[in-house]
XYZ file of C-alpha atoms in Angstrom:
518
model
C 11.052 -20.133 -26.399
C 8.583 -17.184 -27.242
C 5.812 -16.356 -24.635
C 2.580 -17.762 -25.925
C 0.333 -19.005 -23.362
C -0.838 -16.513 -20.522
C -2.732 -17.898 -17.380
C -3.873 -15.006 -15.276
C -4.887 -16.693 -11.692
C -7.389 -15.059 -10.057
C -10.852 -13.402 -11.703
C -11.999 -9.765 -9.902
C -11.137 -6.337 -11.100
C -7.753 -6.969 -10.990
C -7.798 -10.309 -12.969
C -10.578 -9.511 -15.568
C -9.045 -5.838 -16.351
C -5.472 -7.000 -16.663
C -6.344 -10.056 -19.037
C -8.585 -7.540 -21.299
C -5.390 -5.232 -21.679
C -3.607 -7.999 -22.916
C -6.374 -9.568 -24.889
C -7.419 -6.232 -26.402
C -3.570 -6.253 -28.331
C -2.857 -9.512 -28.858
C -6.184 -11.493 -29.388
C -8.319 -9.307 -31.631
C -5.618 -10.540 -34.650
C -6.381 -13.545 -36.749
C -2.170 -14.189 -36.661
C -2.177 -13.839 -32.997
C -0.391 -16.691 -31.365
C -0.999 -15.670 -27.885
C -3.586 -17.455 -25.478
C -5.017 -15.841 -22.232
C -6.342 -18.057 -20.022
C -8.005 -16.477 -16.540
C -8.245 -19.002 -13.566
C -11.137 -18.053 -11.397
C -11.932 -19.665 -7.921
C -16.018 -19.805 -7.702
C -14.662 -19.979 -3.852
C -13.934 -16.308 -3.524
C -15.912 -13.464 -4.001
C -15.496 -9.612 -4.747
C -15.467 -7.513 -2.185
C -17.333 -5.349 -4.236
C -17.769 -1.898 -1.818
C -17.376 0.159 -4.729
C -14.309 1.665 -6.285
C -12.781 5.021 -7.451
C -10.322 5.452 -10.587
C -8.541 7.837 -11.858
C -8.946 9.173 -15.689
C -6.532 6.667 -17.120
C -9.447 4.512 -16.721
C -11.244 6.137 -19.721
C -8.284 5.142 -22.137
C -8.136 2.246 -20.965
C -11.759 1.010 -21.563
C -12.126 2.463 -24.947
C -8.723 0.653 -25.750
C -10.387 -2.748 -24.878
C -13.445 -2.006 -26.540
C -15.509 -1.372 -24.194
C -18.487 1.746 -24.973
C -18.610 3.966 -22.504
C -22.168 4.178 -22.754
C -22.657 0.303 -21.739
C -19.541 0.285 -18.776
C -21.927 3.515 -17.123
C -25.778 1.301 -17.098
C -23.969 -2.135 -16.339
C -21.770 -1.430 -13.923
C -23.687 1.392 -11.667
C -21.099 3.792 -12.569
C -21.326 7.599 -11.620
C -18.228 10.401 -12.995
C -15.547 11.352 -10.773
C -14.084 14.963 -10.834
C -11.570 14.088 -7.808
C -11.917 13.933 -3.922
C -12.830 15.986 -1.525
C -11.354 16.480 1.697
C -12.966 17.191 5.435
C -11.627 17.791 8.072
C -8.375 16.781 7.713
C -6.438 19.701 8.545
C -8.260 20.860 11.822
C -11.407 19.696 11.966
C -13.560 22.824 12.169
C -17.044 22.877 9.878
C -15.199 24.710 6.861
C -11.833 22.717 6.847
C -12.410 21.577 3.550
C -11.054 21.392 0.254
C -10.554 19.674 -3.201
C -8.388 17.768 -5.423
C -9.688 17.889 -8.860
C -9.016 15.763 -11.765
C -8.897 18.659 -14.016
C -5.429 20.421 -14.241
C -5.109 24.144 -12.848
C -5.676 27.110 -14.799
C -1.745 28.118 -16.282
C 0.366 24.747 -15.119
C 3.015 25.008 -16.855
C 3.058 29.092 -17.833
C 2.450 30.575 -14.178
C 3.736 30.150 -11.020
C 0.362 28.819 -9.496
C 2.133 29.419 -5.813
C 3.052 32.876 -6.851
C -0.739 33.752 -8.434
C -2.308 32.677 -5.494
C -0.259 34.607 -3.059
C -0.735 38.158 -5.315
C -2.763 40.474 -3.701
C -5.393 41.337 -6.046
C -6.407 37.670 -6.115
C -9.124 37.152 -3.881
C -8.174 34.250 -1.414
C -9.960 31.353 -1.751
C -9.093 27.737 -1.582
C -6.166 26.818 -3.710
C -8.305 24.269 -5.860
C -11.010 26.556 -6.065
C -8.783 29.708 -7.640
C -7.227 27.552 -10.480
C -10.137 25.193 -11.406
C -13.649 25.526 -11.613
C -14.560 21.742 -11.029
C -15.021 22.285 -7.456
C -17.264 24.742 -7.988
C -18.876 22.343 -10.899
C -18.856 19.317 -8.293
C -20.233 20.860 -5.548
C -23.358 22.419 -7.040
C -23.486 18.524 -8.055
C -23.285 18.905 -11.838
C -21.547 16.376 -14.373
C -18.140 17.070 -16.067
C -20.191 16.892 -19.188
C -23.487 16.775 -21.682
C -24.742 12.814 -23.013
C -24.448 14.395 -26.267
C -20.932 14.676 -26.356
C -18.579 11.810 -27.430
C -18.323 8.693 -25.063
C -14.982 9.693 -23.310
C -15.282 13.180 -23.750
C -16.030 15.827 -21.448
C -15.650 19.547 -20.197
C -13.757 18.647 -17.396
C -11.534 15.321 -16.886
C -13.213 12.859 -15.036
C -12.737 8.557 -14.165
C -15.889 6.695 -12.206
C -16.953 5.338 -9.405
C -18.434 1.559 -10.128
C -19.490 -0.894 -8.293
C -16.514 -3.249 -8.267
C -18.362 -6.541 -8.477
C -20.204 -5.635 -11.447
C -17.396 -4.303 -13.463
C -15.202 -7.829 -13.015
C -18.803 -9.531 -14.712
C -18.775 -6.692 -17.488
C -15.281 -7.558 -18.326
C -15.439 -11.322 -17.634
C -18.107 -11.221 -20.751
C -16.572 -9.075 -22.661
C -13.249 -11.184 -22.276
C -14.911 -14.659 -23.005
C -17.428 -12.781 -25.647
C -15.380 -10.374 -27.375
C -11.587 -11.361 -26.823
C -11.579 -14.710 -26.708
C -10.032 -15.130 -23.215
C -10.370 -18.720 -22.082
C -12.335 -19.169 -18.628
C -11.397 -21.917 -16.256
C -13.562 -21.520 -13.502
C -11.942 -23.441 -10.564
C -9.974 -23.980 -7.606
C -6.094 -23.929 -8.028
C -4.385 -26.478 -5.519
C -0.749 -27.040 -6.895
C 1.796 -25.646 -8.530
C 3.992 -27.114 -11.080
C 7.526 -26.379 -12.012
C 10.250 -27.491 -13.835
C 13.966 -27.837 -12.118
C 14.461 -24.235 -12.841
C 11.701 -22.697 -10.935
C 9.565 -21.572 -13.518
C 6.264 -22.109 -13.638
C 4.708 -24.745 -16.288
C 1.618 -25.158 -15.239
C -1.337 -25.068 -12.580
C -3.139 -27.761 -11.229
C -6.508 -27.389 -10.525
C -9.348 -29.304 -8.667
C -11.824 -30.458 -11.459
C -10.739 -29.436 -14.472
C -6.968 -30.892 -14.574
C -3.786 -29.013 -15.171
C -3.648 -25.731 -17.201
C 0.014 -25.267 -18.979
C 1.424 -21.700 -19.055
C 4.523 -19.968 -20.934
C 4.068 -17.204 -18.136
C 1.711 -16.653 -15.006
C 0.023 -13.619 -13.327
C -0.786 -13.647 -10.116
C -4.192 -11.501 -9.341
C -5.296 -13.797 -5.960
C -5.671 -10.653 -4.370
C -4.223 -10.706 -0.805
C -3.999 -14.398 -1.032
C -0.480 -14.185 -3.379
C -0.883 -17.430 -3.946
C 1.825 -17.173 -6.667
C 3.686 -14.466 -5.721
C 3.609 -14.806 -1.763
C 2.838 -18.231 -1.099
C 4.544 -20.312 -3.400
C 7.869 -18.277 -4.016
C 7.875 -16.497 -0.713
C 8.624 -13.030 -1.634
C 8.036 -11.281 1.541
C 5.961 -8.080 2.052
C 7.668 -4.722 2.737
C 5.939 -3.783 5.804
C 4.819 -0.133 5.517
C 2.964 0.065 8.938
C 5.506 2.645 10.267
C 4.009 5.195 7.259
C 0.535 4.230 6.486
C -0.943 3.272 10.044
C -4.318 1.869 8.671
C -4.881 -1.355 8.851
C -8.798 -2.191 9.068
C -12.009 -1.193 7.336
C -15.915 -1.352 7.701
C -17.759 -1.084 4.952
C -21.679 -0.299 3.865
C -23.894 -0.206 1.091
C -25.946 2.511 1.810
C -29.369 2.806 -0.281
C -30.573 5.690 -1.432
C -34.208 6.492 -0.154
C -35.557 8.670 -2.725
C -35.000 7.916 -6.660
C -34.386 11.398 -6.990
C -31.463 11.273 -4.451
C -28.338 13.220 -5.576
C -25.585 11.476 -6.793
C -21.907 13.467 -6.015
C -19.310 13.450 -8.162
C -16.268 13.581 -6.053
C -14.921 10.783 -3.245
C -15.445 12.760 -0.340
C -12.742 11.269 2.167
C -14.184 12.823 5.995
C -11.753 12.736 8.423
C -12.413 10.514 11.692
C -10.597 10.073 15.331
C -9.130 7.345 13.991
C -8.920 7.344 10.030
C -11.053 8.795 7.674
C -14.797 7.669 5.899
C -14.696 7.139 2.481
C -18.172 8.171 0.522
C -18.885 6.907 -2.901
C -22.080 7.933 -4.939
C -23.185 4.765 -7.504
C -26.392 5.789 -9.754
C -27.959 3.155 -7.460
C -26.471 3.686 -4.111
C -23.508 4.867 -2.080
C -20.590 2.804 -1.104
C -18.883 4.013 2.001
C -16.665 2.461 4.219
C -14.495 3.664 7.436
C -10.498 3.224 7.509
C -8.787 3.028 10.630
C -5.987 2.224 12.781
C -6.397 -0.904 15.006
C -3.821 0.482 17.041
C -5.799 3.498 17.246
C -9.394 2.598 18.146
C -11.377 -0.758 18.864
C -13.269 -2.197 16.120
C -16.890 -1.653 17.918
C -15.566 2.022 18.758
C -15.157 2.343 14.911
C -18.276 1.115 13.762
C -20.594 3.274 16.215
C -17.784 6.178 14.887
C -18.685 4.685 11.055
C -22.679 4.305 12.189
C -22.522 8.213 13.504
C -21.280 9.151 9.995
C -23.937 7.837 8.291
C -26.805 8.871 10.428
C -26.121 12.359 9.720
C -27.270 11.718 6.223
C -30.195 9.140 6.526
C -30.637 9.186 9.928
C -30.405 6.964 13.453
C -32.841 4.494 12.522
C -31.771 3.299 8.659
C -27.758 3.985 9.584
C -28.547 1.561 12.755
C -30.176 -0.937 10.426
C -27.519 -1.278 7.976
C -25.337 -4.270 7.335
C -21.508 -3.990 7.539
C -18.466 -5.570 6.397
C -14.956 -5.759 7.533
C -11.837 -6.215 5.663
C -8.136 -6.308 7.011
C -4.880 -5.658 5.271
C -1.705 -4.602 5.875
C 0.286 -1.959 4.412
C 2.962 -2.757 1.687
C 4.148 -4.159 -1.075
C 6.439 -6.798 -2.153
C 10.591 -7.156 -2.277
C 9.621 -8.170 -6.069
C 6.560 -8.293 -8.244
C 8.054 -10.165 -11.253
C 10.023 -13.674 -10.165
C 10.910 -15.757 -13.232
C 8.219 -16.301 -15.110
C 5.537 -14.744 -12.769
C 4.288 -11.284 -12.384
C 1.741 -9.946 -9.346
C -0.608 -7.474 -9.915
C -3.075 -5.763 -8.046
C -3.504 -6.474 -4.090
C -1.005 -9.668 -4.373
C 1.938 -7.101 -5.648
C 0.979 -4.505 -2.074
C -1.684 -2.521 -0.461
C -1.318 0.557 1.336
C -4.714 2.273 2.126
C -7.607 3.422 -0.333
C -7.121 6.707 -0.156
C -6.716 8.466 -3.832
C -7.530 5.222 -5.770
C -4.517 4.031 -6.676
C -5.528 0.546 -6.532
C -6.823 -0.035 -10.280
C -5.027 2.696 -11.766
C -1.938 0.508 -10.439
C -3.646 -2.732 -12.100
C -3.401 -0.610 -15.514
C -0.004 0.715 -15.319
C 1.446 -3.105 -14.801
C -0.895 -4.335 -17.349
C 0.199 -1.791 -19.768
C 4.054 -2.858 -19.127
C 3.538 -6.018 -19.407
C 1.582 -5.532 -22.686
C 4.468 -3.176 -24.253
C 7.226 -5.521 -23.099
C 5.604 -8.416 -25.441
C 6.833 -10.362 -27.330
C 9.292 -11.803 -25.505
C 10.811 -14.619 -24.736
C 12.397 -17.338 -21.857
C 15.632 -15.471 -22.703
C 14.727 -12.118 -22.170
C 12.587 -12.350 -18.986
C 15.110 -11.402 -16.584
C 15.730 -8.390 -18.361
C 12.097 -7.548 -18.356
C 11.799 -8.885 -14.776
C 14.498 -6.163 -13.765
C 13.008 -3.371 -15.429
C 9.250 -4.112 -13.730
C 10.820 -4.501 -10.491
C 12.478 -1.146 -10.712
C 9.743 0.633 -11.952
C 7.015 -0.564 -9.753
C 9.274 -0.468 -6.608
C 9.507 3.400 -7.437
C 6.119 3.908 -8.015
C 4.830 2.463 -4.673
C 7.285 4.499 -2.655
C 6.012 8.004 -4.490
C 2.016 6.383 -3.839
C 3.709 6.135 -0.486
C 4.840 9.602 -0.316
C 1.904 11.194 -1.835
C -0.642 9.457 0.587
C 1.684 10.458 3.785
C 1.500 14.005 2.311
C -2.481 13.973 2.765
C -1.700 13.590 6.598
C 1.621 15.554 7.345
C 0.166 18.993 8.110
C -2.959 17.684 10.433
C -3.390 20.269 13.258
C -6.583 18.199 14.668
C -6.163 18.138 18.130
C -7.454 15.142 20.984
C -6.525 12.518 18.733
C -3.266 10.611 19.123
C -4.024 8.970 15.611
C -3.487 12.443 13.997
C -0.791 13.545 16.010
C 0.978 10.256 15.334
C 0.394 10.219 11.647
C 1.410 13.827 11.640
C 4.895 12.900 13.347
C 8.172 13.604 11.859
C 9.022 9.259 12.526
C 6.419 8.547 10.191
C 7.412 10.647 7.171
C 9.512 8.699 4.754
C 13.004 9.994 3.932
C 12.029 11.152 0.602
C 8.873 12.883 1.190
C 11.045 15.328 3.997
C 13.219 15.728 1.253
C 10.951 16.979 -1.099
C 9.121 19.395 1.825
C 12.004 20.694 2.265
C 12.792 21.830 -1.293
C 9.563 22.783 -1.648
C 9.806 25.341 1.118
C 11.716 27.586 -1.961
C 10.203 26.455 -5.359
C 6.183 24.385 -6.162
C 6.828 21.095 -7.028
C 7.609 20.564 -10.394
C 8.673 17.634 -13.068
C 12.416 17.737 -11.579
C 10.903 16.180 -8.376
C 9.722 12.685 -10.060
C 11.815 10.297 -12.764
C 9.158 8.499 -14.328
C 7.251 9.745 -17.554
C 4.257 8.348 -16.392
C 3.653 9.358 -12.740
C 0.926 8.049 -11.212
C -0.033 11.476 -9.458
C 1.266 14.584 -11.620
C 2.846 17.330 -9.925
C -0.927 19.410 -10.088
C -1.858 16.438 -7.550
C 0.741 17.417 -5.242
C -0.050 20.830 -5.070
C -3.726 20.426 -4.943
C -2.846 18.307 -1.673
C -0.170 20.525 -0.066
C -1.505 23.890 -0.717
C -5.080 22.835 0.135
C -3.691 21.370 3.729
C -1.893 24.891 4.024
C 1.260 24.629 3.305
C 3.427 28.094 2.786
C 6.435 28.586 0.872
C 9.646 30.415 2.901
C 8.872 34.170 3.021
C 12.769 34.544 1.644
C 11.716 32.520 -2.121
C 12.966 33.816 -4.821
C 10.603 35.623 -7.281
C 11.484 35.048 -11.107
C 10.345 36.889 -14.197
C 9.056 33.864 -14.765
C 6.218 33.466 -12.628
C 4.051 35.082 -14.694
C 1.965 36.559 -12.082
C 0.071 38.582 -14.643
C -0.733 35.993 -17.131
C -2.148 34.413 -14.351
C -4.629 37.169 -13.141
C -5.797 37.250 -16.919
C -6.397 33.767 -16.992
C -8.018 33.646 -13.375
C -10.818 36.331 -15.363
C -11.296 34.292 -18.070
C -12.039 31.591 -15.835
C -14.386 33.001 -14.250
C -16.524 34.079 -17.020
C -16.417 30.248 -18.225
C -17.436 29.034 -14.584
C -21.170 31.334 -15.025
C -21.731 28.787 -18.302
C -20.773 25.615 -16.781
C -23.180 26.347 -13.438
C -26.153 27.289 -16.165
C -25.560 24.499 -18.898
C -24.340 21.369 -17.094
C -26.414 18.710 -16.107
C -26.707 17.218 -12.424
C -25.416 14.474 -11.845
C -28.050 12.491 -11.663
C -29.875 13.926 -14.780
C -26.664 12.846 -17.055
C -27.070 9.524 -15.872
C -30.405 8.845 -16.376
C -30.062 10.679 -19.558
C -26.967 8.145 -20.564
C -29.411 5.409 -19.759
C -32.276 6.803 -22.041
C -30.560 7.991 -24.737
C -26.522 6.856 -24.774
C -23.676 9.017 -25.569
C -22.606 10.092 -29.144
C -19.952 6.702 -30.178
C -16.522 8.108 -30.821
């Protein structure tokens, strides 16, 4: 039996994103014979504080047909060049430093480690020597002009959106443009045949809806996934101690307000404040460690954040939100004839966005794995499982390494996440090769990592980390090369500083005039 009918249960980023991957292939053919249904409760909202993606995201849209142009105006959407990191290493004014989406200046012909540390390079940040999109970002320009090509840019870039406006963008472009069917409505059974396979899903109003294969995007709910089959959560509290949030929409007071183009992720007693610029607000929201701090403590912590940027009085007045969640993911994300994706596969914290770009890479294998049929789903089940179990642990990894080299001091959240106990096997490993070479593609086993090796050493030489004194030096680190290209760089930077566009000014252009079609 060939896999036909898809029923994706839940609606939200997640849902509407993953059904327009598969829609976008399969449903756009007049000799398709593959249905997408989406399941939507009208019961549960988006949380919609406002996301972060990575580049992938770019791809992705113009794959499904969606003009970059239109996804910018409808969905609030700003450019990201990265995050941006305070405080996280001591705490002192000008702790501080980047992780850009653009790759360094000579990966892959230089030793970047081995540039930096020469003698006639002057010694700034490690992101700010081999890419000028800090610089760029934090003179609050735009990665590019609205005359170039939609998806195009100087500099690599994803968004920040507001979340519940991109799930109705892609909800109408699914039921528009695709053809995905909606079924807007409560699920309260589940149907199977002797086997354990899914047939169908019954609903509350509008009857049972029959299925070939499910996915399960009910969010933390896993009503498929979790509640139904029982696959149990990996609990990842021992690495990733945050386990709360408060969250704000905070308005900007002045049209003209400045929008940034990089997550800035400010570290706290307790966690760390995430700060999102929208073209028509910010979304910012405090993580933290229950174990760590009291929820009120947290929010006058969260409320002292924002009054340093619009003051006692409006960061007083403003409305919060809370969310929960624990850290982990699943024993399995594909069971049969079920998949999870998004926050009913795992969770671990916000930090670095991995949340959609995770809803793509599972939508894409899914996608590439079709056709298939009853007979070759375990096959595909094992290979998913495999693949997704690795890439959570190195999300895992990577997100510990943000934390590992804190030297804040007074804060037993800090020292505790900075603790040799809560640094996975894997990621001590890798420190402690690192101590002689950079990272580098030997490290990883996947050909499409979710964080590149430039991500790791944005994050480990910006939080100071130092090779052994004793590492080898090779003919091959290229320290020259790399002072030539360092010039060269800099005479670039004076042009991007004089012809980009702020931030804001490429928006509102965008919304006047559009970007070229590509």
């Amino acid at each position: 039996m060939m896999i036909k009918k898809i029923v994706v249960l839940g609606g939200g980023s997640a849902g509407w994103l993953t059904a327009a991957i598969l829609a976008a292939e399969f449903q756009g053919r007049e000799d398709s014979m593959v249905s997408i249904t989406v399941i939507e409760s009208p019961d549960v909202k988006t949380i919609g504080v406002g996301e972060g993606t990575w580049p992938t995201m770019k791809a992705t849209l113009q794959r499904i047909g969606i003009s970059e142009t239109e996804f910018i105006n409808s969905c609030s959407a700003s450019f990201k060049q990265g995050s941006k990191f305070v405080g996280w290493k001591t705490g002192a004014h000008e702790d501080s430093y980047h992780h850009p989406f653009t790759l360094p200046v000579g990966m892959g012909k230089v030793n970047l480690y081995a540039v930096w540390q020469d003698a006639t390079v002057a010694r700034r940040s490690f992101s700010s020597t081999f890419s000028a999109q800090p610089v760029v970002a934090d003179h609050g320009l735009g990665p590019k002009l609205h005359t170039m090509p939609e998806y195009a840019g100087v500099f690599n870039y994803g968004y920040h959106l507001d979340a519940g406006k991109f799930s109705e963008l892609l909800k109408n472009h699914c039921v528009k443009k695709l053809n995905v069917r909606h079924v807007s409505d409560h699920v309260v059974e589940v149907n199977c045949a002797e086997d354990g396979y899914i047939e169908s899903l019954g609903t509350r109003a509008s009857g049972d809806v029959q299925g070939d294969f499910f996915i399960d995007c009910s969010g933390t709910s896993s009503l498929l996934i979790g509640n139904y089959y029982e696959i149990k959560l990996i609990d990842k509290k021992k690495n990733s101690f945050n386990d709360s949030a408060i969250t704000a929409h905070v308005p900007y007071f002045d049209e003209c307000n400045d929008v940034g183009s990089t997550t800035v992720a400010t570290a706290q007693s307790a966690g760390w404040v995430w700060d999102i610029a929208l073209s028509s607000r910010r979304g910012c929201g405090y993580v933290y460690s229950s174990s760590h701090i009291t929820d009120d403590e947290a929010e006058n912590e969260f409320r002292a954040y924002l009054a340093s940027s619009i003051g006692d009085k409006n960061a007083s007045q403003l409305a919060t939100g809370r969310i929960n969640f624990c850290a982990g993911y699943r024993e399995k994300f594909f069971h049969k004839n079920c998949v999870a994706i998004g926050m009913s596969a795992g969770f671990i914290e916000p930090l670095e966005a991995s949340a959609l770009a995770l809803v793509e890479l599972s939508a894409n294998m899914i996608r590439d794995e079709m056709p298939f049929c009853k007979k070759s789903l375990q096959e595909v089940e094992k290979r998913f499982n495999r693949v997704f179990a690795y890439r959570w642990e190195r999300i895992i990894d990577f997100l510990k390494l943000h934390y590992v080299f804190s030297e804040r001091k007074g804060s037993d959240y800090w020292a505790d996440a900075a603790s040799a106990d809560s640094i996975p096997d894997s990621l001590k490993y890798l420190l402690s090769v690192w101590q002689f070479r950079p990272p580098n593609v030997y490290d990883f086993m996947q050909g499409e990592e979710l964080f590149p090796v430039a991500s790791y050493q944005y994050i480990l030489y910006g939080m100071g980390f130092e090779m052994a004194p004793n590492a080898v030096a090779r003919e091959s680190d290229n320290v020259a090369l790399g002072r030539r290209l360092l010039k060269e760089q800099e005479g670039a930077l004076d042009k991007y500083l004089t012809n980009l566009p702020t931030n804001r000014q490429l928006l509102d252009n965008i919304l006047k005039f559009g970007m070229q079609k590509v």
